[in-house]
Short mmCIF file of C-alpha atoms in Angstrom, two decimals:
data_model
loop_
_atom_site.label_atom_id
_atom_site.label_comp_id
_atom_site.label_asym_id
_atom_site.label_seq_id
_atom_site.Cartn_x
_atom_site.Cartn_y
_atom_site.Cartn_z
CA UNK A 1 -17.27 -8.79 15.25
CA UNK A 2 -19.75 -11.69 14.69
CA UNK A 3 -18.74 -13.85 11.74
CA UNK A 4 -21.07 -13.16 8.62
CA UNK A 5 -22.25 -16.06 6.81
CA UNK A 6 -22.74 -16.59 2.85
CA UNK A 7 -25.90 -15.02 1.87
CA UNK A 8 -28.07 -17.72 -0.57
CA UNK A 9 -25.98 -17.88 -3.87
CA UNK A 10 -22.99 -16.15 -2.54
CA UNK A 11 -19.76 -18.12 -3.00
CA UNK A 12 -16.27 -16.53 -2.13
CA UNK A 13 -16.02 -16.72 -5.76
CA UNK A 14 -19.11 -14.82 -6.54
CA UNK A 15 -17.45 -11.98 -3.95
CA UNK A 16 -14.24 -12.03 -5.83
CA UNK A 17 -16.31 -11.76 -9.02
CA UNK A 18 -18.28 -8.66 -7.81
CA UNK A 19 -15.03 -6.97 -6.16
CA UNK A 20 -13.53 -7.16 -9.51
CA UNK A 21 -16.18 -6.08 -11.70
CA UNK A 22 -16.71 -2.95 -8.97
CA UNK A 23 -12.57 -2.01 -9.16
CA UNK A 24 -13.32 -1.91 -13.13
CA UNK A 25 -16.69 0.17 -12.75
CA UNK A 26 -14.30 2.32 -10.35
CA UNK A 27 -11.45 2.84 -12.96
CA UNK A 28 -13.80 3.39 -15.70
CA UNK A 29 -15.76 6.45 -13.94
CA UNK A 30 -12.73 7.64 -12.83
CA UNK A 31 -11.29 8.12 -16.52
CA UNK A 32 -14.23 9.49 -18.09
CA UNK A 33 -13.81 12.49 -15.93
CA UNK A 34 -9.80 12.88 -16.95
CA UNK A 35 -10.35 15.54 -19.51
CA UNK A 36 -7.21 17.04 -19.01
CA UNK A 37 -4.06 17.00 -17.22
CA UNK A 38 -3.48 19.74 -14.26
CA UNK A 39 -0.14 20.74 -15.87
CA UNK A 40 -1.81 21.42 -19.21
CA UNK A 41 -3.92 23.87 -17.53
CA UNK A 42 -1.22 25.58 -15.75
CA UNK A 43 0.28 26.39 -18.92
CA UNK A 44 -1.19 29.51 -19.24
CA UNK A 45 -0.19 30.90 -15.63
CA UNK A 46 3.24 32.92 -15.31
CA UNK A 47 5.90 30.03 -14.11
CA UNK A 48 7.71 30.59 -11.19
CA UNK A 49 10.87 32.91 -10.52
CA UNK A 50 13.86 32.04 -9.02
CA UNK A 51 13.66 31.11 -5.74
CA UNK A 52 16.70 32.12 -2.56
CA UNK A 53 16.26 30.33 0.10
CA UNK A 54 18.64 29.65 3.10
CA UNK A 55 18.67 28.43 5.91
CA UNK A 56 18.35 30.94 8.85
CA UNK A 57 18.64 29.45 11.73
CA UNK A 58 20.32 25.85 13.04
CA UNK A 59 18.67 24.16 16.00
CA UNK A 60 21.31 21.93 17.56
CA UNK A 61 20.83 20.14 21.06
CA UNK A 62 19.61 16.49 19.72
CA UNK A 63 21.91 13.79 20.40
CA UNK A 64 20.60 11.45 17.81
CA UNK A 65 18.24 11.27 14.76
CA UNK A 66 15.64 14.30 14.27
CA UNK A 67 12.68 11.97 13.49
CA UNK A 68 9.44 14.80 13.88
CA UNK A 69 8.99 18.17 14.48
CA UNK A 70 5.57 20.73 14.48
CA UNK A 71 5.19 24.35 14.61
CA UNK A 72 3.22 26.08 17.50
CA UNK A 73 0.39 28.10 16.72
CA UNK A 74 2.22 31.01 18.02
CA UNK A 75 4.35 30.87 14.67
CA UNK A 76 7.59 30.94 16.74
CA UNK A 77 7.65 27.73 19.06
CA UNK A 78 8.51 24.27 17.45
CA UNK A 79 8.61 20.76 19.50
CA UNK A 80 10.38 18.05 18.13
CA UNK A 81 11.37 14.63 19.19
CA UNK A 82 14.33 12.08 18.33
CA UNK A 83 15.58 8.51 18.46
CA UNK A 84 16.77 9.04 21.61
CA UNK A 85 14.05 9.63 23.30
CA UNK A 86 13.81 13.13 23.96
CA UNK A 87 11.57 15.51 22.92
CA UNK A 88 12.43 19.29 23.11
CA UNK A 89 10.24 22.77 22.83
CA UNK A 90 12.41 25.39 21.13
CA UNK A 91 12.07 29.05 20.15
CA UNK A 92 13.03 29.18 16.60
CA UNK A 93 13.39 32.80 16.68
CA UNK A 94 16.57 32.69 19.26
CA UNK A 95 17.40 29.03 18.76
CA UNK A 96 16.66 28.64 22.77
CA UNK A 97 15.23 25.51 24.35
CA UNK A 98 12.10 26.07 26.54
CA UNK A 99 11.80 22.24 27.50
CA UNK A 100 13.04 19.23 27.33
CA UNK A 101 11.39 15.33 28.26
CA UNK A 102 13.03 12.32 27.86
CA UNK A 103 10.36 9.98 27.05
CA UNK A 104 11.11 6.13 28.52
CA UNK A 105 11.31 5.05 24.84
CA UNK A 106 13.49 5.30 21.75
CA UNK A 107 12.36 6.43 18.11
CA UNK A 108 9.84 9.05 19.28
CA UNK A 109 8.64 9.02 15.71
CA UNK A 110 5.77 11.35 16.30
CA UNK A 111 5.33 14.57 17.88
CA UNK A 112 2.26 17.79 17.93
CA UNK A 113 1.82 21.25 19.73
CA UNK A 114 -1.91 21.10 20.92
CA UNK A 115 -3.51 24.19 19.61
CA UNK A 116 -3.36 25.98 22.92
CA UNK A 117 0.23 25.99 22.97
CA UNK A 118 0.04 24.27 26.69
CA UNK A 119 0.84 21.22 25.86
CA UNK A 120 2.42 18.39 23.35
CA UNK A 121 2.15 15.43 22.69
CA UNK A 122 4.43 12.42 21.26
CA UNK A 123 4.62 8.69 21.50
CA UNK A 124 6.79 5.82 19.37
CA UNK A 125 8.18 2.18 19.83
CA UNK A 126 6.13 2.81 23.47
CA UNK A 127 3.20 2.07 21.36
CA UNK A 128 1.24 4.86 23.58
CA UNK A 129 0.79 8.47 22.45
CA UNK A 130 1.30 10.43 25.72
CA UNK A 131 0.18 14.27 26.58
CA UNK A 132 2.63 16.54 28.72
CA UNK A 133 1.43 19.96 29.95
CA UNK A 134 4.06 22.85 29.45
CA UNK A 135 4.75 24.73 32.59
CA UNK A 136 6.11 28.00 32.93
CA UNK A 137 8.34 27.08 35.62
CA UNK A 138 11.30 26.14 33.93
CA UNK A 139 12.58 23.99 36.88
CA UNK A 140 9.48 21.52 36.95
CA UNK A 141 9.68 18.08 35.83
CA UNK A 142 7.36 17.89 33.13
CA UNK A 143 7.49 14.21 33.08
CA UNK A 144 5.31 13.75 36.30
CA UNK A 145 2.84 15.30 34.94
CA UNK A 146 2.14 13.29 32.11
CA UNK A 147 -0.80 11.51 30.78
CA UNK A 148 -0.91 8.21 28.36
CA UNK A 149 -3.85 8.46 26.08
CA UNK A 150 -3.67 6.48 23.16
CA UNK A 151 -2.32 2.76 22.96
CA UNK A 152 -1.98 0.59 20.21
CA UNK A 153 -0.46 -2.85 19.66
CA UNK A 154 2.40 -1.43 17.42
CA UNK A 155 4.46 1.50 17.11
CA UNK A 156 2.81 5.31 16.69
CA UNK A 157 3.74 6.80 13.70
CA UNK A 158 1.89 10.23 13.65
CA UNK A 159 -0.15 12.06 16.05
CA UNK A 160 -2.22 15.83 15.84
CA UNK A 161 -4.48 17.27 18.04
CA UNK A 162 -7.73 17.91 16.32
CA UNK A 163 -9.03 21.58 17.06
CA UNK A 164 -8.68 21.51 20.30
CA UNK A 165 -6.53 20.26 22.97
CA UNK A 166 -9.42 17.85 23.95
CA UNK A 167 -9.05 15.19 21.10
CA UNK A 168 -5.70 13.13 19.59
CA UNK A 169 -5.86 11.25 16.21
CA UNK A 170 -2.94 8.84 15.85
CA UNK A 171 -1.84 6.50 13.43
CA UNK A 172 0.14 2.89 13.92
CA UNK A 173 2.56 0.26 12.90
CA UNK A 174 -1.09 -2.27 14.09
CA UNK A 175 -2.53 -0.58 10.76
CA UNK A 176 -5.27 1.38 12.22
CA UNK A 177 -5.92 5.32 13.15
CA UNK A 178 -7.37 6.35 15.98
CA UNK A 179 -9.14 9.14 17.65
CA UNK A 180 -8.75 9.62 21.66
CA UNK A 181 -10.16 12.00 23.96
CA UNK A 182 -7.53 12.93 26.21
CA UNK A 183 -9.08 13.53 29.31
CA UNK A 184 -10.52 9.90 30.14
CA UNK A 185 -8.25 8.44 27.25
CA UNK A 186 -10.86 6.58 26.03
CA UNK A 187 -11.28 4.85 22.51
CA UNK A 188 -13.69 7.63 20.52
CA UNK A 189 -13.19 5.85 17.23
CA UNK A 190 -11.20 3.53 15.21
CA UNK A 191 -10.51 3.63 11.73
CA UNK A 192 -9.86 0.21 10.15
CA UNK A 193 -8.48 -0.07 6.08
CA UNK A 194 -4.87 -0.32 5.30
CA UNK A 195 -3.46 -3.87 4.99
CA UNK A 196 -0.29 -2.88 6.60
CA UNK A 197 1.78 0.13 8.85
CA UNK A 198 -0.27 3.49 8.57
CA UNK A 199 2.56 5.95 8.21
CA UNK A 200 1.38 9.63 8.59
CA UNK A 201 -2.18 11.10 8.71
CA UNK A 202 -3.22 14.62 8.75
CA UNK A 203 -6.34 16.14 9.59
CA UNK A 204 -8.22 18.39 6.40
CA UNK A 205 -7.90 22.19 7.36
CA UNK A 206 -11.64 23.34 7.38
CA UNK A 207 -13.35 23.80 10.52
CA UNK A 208 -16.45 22.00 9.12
CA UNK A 209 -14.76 19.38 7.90
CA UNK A 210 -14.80 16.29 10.22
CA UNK A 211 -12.24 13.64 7.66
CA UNK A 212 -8.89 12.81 7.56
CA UNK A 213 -6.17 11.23 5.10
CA UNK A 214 -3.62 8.70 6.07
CA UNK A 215 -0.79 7.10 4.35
CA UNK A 216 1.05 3.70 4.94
CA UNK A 217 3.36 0.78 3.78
CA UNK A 218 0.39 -0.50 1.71
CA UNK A 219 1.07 2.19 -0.76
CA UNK A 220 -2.72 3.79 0.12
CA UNK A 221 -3.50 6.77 0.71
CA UNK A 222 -7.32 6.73 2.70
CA UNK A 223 -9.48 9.24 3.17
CA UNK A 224 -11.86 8.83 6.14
CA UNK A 225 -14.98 10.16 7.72
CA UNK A 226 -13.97 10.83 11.56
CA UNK A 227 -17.53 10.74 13.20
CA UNK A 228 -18.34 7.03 11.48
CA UNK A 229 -14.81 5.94 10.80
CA UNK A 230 -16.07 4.93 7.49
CA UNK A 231 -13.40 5.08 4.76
CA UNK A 232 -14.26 7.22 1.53
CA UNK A 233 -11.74 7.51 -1.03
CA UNK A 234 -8.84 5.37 -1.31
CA UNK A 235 -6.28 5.88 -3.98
CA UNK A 236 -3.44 3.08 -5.12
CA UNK A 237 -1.10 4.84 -7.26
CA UNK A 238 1.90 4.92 -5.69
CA UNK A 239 4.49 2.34 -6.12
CA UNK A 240 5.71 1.75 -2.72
CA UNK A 241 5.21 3.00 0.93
CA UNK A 242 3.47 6.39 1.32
CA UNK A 243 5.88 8.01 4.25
CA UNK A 244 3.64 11.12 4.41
CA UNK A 245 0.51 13.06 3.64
CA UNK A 246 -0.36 16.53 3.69
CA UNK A 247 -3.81 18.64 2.57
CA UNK A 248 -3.25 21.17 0.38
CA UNK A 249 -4.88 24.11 2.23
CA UNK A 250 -8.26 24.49 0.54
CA UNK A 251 -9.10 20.98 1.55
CA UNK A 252 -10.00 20.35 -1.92
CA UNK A 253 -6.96 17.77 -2.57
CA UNK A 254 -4.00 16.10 -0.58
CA UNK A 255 0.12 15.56 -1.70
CA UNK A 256 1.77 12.42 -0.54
CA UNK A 257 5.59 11.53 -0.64
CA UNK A 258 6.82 8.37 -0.61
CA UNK A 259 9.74 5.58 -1.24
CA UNK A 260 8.99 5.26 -5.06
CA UNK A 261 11.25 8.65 -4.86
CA UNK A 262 8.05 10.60 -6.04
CA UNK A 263 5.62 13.06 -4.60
CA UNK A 264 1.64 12.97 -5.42
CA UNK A 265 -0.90 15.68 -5.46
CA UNK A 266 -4.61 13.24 -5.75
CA UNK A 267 -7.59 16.00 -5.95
CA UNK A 268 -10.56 14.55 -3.55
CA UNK A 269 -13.57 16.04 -6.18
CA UNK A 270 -11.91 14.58 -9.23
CA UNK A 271 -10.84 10.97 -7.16
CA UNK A 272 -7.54 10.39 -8.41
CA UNK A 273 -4.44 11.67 -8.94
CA UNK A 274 -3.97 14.99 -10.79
CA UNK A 275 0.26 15.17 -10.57
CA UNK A 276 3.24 13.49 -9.79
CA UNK A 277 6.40 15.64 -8.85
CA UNK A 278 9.60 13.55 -9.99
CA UNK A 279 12.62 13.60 -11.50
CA UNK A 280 14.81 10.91 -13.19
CA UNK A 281 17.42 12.20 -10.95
CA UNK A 282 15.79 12.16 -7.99
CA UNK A 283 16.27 7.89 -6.60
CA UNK A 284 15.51 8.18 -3.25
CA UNK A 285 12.14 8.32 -1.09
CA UNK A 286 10.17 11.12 -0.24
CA UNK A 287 9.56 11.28 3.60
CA UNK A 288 8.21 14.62 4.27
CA UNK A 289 5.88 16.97 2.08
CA UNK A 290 4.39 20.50 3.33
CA UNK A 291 2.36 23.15 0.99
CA UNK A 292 3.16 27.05 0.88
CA UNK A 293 0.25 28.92 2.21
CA UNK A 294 -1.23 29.50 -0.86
CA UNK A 295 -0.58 25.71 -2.11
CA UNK A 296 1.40 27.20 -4.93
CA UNK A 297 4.49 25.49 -3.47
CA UNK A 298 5.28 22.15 -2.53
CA UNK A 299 8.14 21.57 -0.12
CA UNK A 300 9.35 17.75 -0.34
CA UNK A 301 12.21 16.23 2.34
CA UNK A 302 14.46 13.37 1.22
CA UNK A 303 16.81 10.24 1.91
CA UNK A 304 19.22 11.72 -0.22
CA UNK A 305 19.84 15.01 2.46
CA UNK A 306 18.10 17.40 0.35
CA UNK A 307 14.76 19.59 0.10
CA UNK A 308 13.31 20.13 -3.26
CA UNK A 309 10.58 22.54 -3.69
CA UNK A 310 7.83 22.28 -6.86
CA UNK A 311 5.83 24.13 -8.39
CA UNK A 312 2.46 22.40 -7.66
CA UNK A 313 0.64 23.56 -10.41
CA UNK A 314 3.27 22.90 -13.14
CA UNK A 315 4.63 20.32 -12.08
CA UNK A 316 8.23 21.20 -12.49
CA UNK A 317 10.95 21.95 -9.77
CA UNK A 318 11.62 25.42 -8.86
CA UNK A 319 14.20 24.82 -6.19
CA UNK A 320 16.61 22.31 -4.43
CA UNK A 321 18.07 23.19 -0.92
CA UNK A 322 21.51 21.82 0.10
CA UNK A 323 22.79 21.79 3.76
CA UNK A 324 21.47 18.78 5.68
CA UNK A 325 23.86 16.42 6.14
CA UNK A 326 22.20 12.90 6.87
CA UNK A 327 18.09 12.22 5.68
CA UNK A 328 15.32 15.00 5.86
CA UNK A 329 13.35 13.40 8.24
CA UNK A 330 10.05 16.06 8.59
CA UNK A 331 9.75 19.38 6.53
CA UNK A 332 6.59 21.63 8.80
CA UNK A 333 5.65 25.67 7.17
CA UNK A 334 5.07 27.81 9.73
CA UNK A 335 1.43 28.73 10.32
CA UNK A 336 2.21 32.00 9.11
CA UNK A 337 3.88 30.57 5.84
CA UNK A 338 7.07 33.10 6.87
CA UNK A 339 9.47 29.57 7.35
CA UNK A 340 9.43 26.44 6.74
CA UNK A 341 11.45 23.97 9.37
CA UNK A 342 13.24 20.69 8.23
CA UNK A 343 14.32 18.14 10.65
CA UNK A 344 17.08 15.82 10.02
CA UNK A 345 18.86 12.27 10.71
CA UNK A 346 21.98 14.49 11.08
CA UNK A 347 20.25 15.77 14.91
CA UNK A 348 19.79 18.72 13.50
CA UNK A 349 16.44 21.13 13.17
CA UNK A 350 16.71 24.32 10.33
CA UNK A 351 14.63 27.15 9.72
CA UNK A 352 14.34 27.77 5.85
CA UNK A 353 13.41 31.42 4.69
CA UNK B 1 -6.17 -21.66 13.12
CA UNK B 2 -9.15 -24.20 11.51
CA UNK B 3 -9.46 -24.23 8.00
CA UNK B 4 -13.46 -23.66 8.40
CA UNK B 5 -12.24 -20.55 10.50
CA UNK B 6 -9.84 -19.30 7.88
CA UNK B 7 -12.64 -19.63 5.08
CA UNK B 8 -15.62 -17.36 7.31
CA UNK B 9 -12.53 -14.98 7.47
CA UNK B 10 -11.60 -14.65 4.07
CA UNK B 11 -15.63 -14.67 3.25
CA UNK B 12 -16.01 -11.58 6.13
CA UNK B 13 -12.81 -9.97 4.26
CA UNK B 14 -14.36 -10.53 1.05
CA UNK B 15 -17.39 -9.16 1.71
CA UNK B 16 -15.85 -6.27 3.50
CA UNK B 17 -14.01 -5.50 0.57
CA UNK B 18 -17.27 -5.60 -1.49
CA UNK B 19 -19.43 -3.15 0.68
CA UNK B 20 -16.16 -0.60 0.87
CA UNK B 21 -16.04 -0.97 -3.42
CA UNK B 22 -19.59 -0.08 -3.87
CA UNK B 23 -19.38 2.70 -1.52
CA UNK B 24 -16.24 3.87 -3.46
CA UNK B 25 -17.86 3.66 -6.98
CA UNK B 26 -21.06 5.65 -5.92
CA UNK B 27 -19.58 8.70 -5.09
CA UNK B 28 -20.12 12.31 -6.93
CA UNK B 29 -16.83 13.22 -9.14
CA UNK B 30 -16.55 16.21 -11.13
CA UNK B 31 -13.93 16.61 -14.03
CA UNK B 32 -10.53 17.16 -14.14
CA UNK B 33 -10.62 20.40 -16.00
CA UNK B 34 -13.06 21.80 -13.21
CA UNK B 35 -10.63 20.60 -10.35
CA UNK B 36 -7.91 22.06 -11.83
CA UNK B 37 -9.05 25.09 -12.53
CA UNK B 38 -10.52 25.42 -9.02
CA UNK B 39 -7.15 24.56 -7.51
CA UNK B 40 -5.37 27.41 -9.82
CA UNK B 41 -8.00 29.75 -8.84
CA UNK B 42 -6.85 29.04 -4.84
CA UNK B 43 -3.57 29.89 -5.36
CA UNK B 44 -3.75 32.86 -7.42
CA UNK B 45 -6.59 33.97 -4.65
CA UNK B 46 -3.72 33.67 -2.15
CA UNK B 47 -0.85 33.88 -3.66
CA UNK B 48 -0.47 37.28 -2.32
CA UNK B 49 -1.07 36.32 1.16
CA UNK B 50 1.61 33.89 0.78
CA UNK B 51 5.28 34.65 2.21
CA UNK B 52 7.32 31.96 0.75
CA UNK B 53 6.37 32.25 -2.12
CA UNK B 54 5.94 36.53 -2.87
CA UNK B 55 9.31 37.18 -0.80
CA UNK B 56 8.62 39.50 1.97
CA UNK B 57 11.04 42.17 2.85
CA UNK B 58 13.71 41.50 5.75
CA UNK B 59 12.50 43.64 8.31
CA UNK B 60 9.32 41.98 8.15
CA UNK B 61 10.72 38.23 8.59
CA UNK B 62 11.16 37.14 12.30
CA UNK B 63 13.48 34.71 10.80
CA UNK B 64 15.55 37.07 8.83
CA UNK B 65 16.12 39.66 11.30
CA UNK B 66 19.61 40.83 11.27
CA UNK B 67 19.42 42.59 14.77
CA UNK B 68 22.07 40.53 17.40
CA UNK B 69 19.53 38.48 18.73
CA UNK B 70 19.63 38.06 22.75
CA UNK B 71 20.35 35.46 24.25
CA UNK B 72 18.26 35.25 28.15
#
């Protein structure tokens, strides 16, 4: 990038003075919208009943740390990968393992079914986000047959197909995103913004749509175009890193959880935050957030071993699940909205219904 | 790194950080109230479609089958 000079009269102070006076202009147009409080309206919907949920099946076979897991599109599949290095296909429905890798690195922090269902793909302190093709034949060695697509110059934190098996969006520990295409592996675009490790991304539901949101240890959450890589929206509320971000499913708004032990739901029309999901008793980070189907429900993994599930309209807590026994490391609903999956830094994987 | 290098930086950073502001503060908002509404309507639109949160009977869970399930 060719260094930009000082334009006549510009001064780094004049910059600083225009960058503030724009952050003000920012807050300002931002409050004159905030009428009202999303809870306040909610208060004339029916609350919640009580909710039973338990767990219904236990996937053991990890040897070490659960650190990502994501759902097939066939509702019944689920890949996840581990601090070990391996990464293994499962069929929730009889607890079975389809396939196993063992990737040449540890903390295999990210992991995604491509949309086909032929393939994943997963990446970590390698730096790379590599592509393996499932084979039927249970007896091949899916390793040979896979293909590095992405690298960066720090760990990969996240990675999803985009809606197809021909395209890979990944975020870093460098503190950029990324979009691949993974036949040549070539560099489609990059998406420069957060000061510091970009955490989680996830790509907005409709097929129209062509943006993304990311989260990272610069407590922003960004909002990007993919096609320019321009950034958006960006929203600062948070008060430390944002571990993970989720669109709610109309595309319309987008919860993050984080290590300031709270959850945020920021609505992308209104720009800004519309509810925070916390609890005085609740001290410990957020890592993992997933909505219902609906949206209605907000399913929230933590440090302290346990899932709590909100009301995301209200604002209040309608549940808390019990039975992990180390960190909730990823928390994934089922395409089908019939389960929701936790992984967990106790090796284990459990399907919640 | 020279100091007349670290200066064009921070002026490139500042000015990135200027251009990325006013795109920010131009954008089209609409109001709370509206957002929220339109976010309550989603839900109660598919509330019904939604498994976790209605309750859907046994038999019709995958997950909650009782059946022995076989192992191959």
């Amino acid at each position: 990038m060719a260094c930009q000079g000082l334009a006549k009269g510009e001064t780094t102070n004049t910059l600083k003075a225009e960058s503030e006076s724009l952050k003000a202009k920012l807050e300002e147009e931002r409050a004159k919208l905030h009428d009202v409080e999303l809870h306040q309206v909610a208060e004339k919907i029916d609350a919640l009943g009580q909710f039973v949920m338990k767990t219904r099946r236990t996937l053991k076979g990890h040897g070490n740390k659960v650190l990502c897991m994501d759902w097939c599109r066939d509702k019944r599949r689920i890949v996840s990968s581990s601090q070990d290095g391996k990464v293994i296909v499962w069929d929730a429905y009889t607890t079975n393992k389809e396939h196993a890798v063992t990737m040449p690195c540890t903390w295999v922090m990210a992991c995604a079914y491509a949309p086909s269902g032929c393939a994943v793909a997963c990446g970590g302190l390698d730096n790379k986000c590599s592509v393996y093709p499932l084979s039927l034949d249970k007896n091949e060695n899916l390793a040979a047959k896979k293909k590095s697509v992405a690298m960066h110059t720090n760990y990969l934190s996240s990675c999803s197909f985009t809606n197809s098996d021909m395209q890979i969006l990944t975020s870093s520990g460098d503190g950029t995103c990324a979009l691949w295409d993974v036949e040549s592996g070539q560099l489609l675009q990059s998406f420069h913004g957060h000061s510091a490790d970009v955490l989680s991304l996830d790509l907005a539901p409709s097929e129209t749509g062509n943006t993304f949101v990311s989260g990272g240890c610069d407590k922003k959450a960004n909002v990007w175009d993919m096609r320019s890589g321009q950034n958006v929206q960006s929203f600062e509320t948070h008060e430390s890193d944002i571990n993970n971000v989720k669109y709610y499913p109309s595309g319309d708004a987008f919860a993050t959880g984080s290590d300031d032990a709270t959850c945020r739901l920021y609505d992308l029309r209104a720009d800004r935050e519309v509810a925070i999901y916390s609890k005085d008793s609740i001290i410990f980070g957020a890592s993992s957030v997933d909505f219902s189907l609906s949206g209605r429900l907000l399913f929230a993994g933590y440090n302290d071993y346990t899932i709590n599930v909100w009301d995301v309209l209200k604002g209040t807590r309608v549940a808390i699940l019990f039975g992990h026994e180390n960190r909730v490391s990823t928390v994934r609903v089922s395409p089908d909205g019939t389960a929701f999956c936790s992984g967990s830094w106790d090796n284990t994987l459990r399907i919640w219904a | 790194m020279s100091s007349k290098m670290q200066s064009s930086n921070n002026i490139v950073q500042a000015k990135r950080t200027v251009q990325q502001l006013r795109v920010e503060a131009n954008i089209e908002r609409i109001k709370v109230s509206k957002a929220s509404a339109d976010l309550m309507h989603y839900c109660s639109e598919h509330a019904k479609y939604d498994p976790l949160l209605m309750g859907i009977p046994a038999s019709e869970n995958p997950f909650k089958d009782r059946k022995p399930c076989a192992i191959l």
